[in-house]
PDB file of C-alpha atoms in Angstrom:
ATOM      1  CA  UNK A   1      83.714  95.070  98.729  1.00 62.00           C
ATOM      2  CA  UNK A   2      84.558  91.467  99.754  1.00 71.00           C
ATOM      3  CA  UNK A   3      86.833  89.163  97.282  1.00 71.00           C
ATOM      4  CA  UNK A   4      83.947  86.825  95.306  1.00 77.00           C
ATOM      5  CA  UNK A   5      84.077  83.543  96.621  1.00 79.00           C
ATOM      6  CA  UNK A   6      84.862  81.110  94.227  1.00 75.00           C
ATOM      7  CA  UNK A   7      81.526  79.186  93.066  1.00 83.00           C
ATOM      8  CA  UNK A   8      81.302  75.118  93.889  1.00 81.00           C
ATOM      9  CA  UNK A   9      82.204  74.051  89.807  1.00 79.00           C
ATOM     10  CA  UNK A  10      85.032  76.499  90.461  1.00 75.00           C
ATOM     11  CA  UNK A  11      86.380  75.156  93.820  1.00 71.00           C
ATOM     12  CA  UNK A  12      85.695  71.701  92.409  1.00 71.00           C
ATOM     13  CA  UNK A  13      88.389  72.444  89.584  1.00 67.00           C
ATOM     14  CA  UNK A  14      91.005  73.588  91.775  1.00 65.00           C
ATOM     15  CA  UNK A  15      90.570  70.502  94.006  1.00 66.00           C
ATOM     16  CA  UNK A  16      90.844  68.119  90.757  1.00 64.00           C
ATOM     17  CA  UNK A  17      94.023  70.357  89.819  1.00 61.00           C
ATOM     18  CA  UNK A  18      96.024  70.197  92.970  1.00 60.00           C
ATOM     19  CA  UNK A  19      95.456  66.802  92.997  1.00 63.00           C
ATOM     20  CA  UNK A  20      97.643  66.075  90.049  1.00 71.00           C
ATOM     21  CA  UNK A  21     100.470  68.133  92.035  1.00 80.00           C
ATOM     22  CA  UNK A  22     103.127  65.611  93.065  1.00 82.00           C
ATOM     23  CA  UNK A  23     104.359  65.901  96.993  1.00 81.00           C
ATOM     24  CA  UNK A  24     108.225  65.672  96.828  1.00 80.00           C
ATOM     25  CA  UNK A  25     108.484  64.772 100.461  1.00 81.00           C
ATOM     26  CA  UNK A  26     105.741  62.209 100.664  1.00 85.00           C
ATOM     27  CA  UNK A  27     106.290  57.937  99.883  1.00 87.00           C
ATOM     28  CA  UNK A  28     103.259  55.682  98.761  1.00 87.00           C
ATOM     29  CA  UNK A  29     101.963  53.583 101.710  1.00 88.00           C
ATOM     30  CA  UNK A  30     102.757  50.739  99.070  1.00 86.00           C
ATOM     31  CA  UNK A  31     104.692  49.743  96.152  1.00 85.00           C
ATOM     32  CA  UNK A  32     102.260  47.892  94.563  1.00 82.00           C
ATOM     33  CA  UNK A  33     100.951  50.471  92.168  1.00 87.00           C
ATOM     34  CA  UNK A  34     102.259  53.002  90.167  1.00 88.00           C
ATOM     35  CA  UNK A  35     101.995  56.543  90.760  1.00 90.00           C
ATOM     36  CA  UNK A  36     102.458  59.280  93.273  1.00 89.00           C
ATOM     37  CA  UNK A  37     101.074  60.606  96.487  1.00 89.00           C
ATOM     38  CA  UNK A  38      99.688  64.620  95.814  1.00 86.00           C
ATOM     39  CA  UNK A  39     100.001  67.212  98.222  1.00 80.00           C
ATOM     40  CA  UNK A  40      96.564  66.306  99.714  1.00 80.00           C
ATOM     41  CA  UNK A  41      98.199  63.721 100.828  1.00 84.00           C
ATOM     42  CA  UNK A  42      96.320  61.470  98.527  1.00 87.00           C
ATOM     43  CA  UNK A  43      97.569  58.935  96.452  1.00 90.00           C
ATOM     44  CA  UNK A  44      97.180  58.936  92.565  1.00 90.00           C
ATOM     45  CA  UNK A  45      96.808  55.357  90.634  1.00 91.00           C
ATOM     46  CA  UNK A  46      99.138  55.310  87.019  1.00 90.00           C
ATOM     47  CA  UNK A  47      98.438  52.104  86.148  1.00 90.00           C
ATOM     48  CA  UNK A  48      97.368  51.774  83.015  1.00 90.00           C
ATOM     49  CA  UNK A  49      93.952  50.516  82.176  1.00 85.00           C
ATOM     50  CA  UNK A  50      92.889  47.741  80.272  1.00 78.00           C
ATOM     51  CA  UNK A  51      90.726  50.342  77.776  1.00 79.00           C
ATOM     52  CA  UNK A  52      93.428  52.349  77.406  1.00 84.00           C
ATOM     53  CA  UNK A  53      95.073  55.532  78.671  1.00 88.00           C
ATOM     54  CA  UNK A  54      96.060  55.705  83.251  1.00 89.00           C
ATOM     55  CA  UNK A  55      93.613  54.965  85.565  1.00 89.00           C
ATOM     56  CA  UNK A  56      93.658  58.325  87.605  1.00 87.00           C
ATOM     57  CA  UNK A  57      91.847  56.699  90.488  1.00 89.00           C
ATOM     58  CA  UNK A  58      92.535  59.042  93.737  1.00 89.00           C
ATOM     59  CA  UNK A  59      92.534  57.292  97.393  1.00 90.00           C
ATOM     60  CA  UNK A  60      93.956  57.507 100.737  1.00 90.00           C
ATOM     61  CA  UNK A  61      97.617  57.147 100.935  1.00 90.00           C
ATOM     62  CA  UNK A  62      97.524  54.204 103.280  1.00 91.00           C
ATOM     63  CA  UNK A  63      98.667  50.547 102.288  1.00 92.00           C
ATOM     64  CA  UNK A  64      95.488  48.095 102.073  1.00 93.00           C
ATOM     65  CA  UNK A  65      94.034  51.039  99.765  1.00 93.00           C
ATOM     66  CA  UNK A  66      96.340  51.012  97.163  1.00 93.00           C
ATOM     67  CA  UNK A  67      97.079  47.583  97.471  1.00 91.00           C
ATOM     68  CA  UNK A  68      92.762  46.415  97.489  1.00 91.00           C
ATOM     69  CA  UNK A  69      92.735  49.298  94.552  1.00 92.00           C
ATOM     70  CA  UNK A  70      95.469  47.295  92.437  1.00 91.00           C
ATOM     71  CA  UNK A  71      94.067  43.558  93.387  1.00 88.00           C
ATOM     72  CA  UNK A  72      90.614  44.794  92.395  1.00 87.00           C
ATOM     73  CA  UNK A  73      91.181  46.833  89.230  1.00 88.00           C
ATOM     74  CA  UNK A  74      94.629  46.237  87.459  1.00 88.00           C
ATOM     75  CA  UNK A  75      96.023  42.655  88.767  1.00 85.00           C
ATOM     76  CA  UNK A  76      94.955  39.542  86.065  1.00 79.00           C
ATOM     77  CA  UNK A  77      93.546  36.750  87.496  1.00 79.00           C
ATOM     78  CA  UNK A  78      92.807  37.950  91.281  1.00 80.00           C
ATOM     79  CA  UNK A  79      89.457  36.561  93.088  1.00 79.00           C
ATOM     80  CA  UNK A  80      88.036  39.725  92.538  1.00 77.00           C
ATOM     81  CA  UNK A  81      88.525  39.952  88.352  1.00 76.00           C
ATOM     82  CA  UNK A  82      87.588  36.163  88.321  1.00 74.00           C
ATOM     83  CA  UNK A  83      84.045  36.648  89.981  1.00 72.00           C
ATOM     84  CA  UNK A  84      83.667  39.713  88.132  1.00 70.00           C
ATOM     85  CA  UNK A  85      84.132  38.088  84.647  1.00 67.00           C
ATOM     86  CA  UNK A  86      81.739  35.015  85.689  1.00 67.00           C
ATOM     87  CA  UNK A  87      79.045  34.171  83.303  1.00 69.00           C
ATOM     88  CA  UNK A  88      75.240  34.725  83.262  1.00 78.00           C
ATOM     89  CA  UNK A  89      72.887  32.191  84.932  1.00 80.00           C
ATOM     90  CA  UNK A  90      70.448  30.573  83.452  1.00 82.00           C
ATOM     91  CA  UNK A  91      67.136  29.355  84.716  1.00 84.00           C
ATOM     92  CA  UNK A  92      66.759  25.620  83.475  1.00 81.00           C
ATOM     93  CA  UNK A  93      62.711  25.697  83.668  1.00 84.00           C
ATOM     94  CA  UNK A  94      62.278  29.099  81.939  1.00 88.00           C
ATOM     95  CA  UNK A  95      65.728  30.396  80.116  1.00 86.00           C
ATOM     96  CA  UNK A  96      65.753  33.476  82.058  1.00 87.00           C
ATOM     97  CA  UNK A  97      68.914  35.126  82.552  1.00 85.00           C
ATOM     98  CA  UNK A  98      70.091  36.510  85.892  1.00 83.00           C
ATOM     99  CA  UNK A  99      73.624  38.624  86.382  1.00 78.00           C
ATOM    100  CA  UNK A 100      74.153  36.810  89.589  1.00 77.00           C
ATOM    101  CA  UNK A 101      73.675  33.380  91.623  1.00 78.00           C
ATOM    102  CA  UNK A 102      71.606  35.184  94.009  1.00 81.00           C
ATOM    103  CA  UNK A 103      69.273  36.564  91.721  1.00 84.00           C
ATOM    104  CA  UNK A 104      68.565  33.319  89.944  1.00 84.00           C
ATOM    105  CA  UNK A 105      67.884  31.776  93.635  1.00 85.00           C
ATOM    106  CA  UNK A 106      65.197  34.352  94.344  1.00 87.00           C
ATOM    107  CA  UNK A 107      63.492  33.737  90.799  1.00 88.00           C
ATOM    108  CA  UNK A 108      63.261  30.075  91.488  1.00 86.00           C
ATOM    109  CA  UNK A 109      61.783  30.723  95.159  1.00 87.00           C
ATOM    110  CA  UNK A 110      59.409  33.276  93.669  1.00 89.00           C
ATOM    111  CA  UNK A 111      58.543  32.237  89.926  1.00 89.00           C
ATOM    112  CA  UNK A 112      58.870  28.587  90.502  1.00 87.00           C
ATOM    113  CA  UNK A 113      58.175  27.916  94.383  1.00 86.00           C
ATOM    114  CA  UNK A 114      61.127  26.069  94.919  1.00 85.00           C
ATOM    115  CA  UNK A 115      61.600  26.206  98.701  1.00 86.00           C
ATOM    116  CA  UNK A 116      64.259  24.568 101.131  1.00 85.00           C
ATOM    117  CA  UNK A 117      67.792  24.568 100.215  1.00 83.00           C
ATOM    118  CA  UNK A 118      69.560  26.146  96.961  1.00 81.00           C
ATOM    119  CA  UNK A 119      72.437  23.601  97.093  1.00 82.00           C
ATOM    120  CA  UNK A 120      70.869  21.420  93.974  1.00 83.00           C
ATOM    121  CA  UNK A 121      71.209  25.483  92.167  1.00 81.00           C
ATOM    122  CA  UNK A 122      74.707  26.029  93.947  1.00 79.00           C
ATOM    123  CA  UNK A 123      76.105  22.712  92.565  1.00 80.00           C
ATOM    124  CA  UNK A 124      74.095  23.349  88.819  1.00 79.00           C
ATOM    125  CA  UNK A 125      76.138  26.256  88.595  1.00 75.00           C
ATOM    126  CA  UNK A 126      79.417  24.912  90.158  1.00 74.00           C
ATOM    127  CA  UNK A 127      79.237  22.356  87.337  1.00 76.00           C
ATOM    128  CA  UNK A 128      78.285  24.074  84.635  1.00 71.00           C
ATOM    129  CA  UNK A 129      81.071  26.849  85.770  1.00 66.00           C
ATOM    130  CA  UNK A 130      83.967  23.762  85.717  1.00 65.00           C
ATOM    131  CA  UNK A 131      83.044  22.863  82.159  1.00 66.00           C
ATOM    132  CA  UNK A 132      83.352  26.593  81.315  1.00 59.00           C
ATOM    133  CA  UNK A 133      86.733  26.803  83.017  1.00 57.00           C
ATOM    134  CA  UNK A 134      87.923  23.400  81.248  1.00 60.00           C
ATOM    135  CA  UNK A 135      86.907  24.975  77.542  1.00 57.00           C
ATOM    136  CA  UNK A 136      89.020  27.828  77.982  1.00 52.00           C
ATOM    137  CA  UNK A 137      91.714  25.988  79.603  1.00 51.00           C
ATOM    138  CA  UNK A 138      91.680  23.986  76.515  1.00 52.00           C
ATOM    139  CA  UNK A 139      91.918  26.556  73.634  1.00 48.00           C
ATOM    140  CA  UNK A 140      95.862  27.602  73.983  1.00 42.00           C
ATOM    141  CA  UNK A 141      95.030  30.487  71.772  1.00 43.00           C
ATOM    142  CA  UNK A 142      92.631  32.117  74.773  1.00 47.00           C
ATOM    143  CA  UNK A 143      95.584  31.650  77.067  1.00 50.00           C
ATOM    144  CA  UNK A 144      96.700  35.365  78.478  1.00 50.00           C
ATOM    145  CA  UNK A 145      99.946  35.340  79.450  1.00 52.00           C
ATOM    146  CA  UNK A 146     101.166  38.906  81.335  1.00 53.00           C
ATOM    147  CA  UNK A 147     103.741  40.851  80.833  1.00 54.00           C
ATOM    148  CA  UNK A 148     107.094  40.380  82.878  1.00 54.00           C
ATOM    149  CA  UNK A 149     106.111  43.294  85.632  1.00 53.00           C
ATOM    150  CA  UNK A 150     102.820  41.715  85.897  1.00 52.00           C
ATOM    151  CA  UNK A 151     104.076  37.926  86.858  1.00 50.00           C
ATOM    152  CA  UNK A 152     103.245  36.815  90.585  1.00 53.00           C
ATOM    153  CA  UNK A 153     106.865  36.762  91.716  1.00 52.00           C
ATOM    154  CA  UNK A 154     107.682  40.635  89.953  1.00 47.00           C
ATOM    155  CA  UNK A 155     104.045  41.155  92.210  1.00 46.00           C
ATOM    156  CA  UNK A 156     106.470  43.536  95.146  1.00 47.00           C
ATOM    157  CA  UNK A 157     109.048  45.142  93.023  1.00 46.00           C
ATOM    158  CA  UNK A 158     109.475  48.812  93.624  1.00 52.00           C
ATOM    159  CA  UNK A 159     108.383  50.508  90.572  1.00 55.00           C
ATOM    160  CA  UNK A 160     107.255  54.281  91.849  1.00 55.00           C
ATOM    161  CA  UNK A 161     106.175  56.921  89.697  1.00 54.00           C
ATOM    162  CA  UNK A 162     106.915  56.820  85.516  1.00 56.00           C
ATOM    163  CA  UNK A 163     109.759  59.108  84.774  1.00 55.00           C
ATOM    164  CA  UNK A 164     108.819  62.679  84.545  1.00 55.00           C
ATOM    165  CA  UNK A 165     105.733  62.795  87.309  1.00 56.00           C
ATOM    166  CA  UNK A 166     107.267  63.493  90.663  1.00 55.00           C
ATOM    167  CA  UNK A 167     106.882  62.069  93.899  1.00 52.00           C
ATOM    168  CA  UNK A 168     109.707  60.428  95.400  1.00 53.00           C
ATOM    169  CA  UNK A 169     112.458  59.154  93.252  1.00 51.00           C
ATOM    170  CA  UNK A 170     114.901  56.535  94.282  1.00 52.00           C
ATOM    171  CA  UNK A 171     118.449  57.220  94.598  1.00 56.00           C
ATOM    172  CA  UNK A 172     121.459  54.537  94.415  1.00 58.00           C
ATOM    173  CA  UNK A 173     124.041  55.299  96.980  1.00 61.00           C
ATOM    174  CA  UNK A 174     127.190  52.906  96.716  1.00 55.00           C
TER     175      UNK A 174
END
């Protein structure tokens, strides 16, 4: 009789366990992000997230990966974590809240008729956005300041994997 093959839940597992195995031989694409590449040749995020614990996030070992991965999810005050923490819009005519510019555009074209251009909108929210930014810029006990590793100019340093994971460690020659 044939070996059993191994059902999909089971294969699944196996996949999600070898991909916490550390590849000695392979280097992350960047240095941008902590953690290691596994021997799928994948590489695994260790940053740590901002509820608490790593991230785990697996991608493709290649450079604008880990580095868009990093930008997007664990570095303070990118383009990316700016937009996403934007506020709600609000319709002036009829107080309903929209998630996104866009959205509140196409509820004034269909709930209000507005037609033409959305620039008198665009610059509503552009000024109402500046007075937001100019509160919090105010109130010194909002301010966020990162930690050391975190700073612009510490952006490059080569951290690699914590102690104790794998992957490639560094060695000083003299």
């Amino acid at each position: 009789m044939p070996p059993k093959k191994p059902t999909k839940k089971e294969q699944q597992q196996a996949k999600k366990d070898a991909s916490k195995e550390a590849d000695p031989n392979a280097l992350p694409a960047s240095n941008r992000c902590r953690g290691y590449v596994n021997t799928g040749a994948r590489f695994l995020c260790l940053e740590p997230k901002k509820s608490g614990g790593l991230c785990h996030a697996l991608m493709k070992n290649g450079e604008h990966n880990i580095s868009s991965h990093y930008t997007t999810q664990h570095k303070p005050y990118s383009a990316y974590q700016k937009k996403q923490s934007r506020k709600l819009y609000k319709c002036g005519d009829c107080g309903l809240v929209s998630q996104s510019f866009h959205q509140n555009e196409s509820h004034h074209r269909s709930a209000h008729k507005m037609e033409g251009s959305s620039k008198n909108l665009h610059d509503e929210a552009m000024e109402e956005e500046s007075e937001d930014d100019e509160e919090t810029a105010s109130d010194a006990s909002a301010e966020y300041i990162p930690p050391a590793d975190r700073r612009p100019d510490n952006d490059k340093d080569d951290r690699g994997p914590p102690p104790g994971i794998g992957g490639a460690q560094a060695v000083l020659v003299n």
